[in-house]
Tab-separated table of C-alpha atoms in Angstrom:
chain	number	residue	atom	x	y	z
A	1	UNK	CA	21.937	-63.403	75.083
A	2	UNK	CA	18.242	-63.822	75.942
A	3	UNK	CA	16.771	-67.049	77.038
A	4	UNK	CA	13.499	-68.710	75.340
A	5	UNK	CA	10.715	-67.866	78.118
A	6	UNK	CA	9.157	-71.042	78.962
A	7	UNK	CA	5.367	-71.853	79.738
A	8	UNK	CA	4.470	-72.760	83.175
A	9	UNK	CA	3.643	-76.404	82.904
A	10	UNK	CA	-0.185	-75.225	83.907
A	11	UNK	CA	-0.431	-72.910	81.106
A	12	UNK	CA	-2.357	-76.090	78.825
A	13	UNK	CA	-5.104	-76.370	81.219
A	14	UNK	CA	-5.613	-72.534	82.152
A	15	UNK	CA	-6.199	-71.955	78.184
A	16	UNK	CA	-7.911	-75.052	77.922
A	17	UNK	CA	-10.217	-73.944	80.646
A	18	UNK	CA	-10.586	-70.540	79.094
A	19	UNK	CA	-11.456	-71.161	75.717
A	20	UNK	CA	-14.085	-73.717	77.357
A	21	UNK	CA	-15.938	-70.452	78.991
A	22	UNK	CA	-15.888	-68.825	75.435
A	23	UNK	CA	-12.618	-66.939	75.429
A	24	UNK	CA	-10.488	-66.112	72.895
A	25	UNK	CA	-6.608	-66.951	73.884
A	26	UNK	CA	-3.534	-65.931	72.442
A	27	UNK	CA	-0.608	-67.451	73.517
A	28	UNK	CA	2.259	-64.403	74.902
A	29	UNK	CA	4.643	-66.427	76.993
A	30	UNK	CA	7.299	-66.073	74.571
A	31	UNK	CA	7.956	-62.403	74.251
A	32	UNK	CA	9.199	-61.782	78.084
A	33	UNK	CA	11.026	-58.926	79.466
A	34	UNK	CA	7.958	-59.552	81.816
A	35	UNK	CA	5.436	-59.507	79.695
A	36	UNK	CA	2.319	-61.599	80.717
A	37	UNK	CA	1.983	-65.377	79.750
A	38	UNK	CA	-1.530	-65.070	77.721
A	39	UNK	CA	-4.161	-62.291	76.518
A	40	UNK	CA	-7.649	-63.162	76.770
A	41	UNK	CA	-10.819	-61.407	75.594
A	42	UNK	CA	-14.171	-62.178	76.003
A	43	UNK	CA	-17.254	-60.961	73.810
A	44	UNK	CA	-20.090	-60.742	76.404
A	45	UNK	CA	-23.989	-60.914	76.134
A	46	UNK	CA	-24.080	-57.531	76.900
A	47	UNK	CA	-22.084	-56.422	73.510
A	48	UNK	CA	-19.271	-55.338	75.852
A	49	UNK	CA	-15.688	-56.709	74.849
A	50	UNK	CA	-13.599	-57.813	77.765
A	51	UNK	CA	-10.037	-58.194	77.226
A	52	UNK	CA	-7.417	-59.391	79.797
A	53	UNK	CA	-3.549	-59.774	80.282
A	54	UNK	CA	-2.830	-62.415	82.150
A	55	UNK	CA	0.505	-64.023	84.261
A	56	UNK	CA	0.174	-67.498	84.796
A	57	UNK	CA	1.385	-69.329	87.709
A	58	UNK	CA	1.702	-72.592	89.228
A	59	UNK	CA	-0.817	-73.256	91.870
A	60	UNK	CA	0.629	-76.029	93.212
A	61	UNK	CA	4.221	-74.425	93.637
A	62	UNK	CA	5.070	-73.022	96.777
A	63	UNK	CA	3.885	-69.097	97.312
A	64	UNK	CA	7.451	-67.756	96.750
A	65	UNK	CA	7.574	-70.142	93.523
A	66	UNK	CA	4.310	-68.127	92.461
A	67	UNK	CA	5.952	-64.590	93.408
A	68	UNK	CA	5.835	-62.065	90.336
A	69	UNK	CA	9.671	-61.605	89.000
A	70	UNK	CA	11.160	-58.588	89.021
A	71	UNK	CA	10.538	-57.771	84.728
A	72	UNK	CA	6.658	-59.160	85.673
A	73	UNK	CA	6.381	-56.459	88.362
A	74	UNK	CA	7.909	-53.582	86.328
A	75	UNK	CA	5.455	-54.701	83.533
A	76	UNK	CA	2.347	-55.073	85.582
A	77	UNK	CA	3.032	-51.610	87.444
A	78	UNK	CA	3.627	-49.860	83.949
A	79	UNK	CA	0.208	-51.331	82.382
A	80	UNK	CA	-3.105	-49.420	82.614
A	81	UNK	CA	-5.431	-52.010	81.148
A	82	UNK	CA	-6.997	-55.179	83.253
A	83	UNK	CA	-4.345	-57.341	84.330
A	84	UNK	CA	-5.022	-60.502	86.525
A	85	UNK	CA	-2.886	-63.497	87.753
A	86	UNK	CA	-4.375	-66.932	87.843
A	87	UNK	CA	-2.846	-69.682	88.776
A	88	UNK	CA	-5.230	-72.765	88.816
A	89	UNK	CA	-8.782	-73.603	86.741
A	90	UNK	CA	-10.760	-72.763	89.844
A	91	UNK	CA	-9.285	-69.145	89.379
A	92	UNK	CA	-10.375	-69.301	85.830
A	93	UNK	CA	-13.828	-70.253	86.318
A	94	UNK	CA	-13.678	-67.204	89.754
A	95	UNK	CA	-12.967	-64.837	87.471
A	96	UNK	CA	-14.752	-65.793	84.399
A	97	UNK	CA	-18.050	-65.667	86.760
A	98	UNK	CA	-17.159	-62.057	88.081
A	99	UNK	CA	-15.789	-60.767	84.585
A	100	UNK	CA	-19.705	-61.951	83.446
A	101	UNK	CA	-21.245	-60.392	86.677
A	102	UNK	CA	-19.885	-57.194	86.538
A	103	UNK	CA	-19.364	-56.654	82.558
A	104	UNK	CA	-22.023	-59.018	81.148
């Protein structure tokens, strides 16, 4: 039998933080088998469409509590699209300013 996948408990504030910055955010956390925790997209000035898979972790968990599992790393390896791992707002906001930089 499966278990539920659970949000990390600073999945709230990474979406929060997101939509803030103009991003669309769809909730994933629940499918697992390694999937990521969120997709994001991101209509830019530019006309370009960004869109983003995302893994959530826990910043302020040790490193080894932030360490990909084993289903994540399978997934991540097997996906060809953009695929990032954030783990606190100030990671949002770092890569919100370089998805605008380079795409925008």
């Amino acid at each position: 039998m499966r278990r539920a996948a659970k949000a990390d408990d600073n999945q709230p504030v990474i979406v929060k933080s997101f939509r803030q910055l103009g991003w669309t955010v769809a909730h994933t956390h629940m499918i697992g088998r390694g999937f990521p925790d969120i997709i994001a997209s991101k209509h830019l000035p530019s006309g370009y469409r960004f869109t983003v898979v995302i893994e959530i972790k826990d910043g302020e968990k040790a490193k080894s509590a932030q360490a990909l599992t084993p289903d994540e790393v399978v997934w991540k390896d097997a996906w060809q699209g953009e695929y990032k791992i954030i783990n606190s707002i100030e990671a949002v906001a770092e890569y919100h300013n370089w998805v605008v930089r380079e795409f925008g």
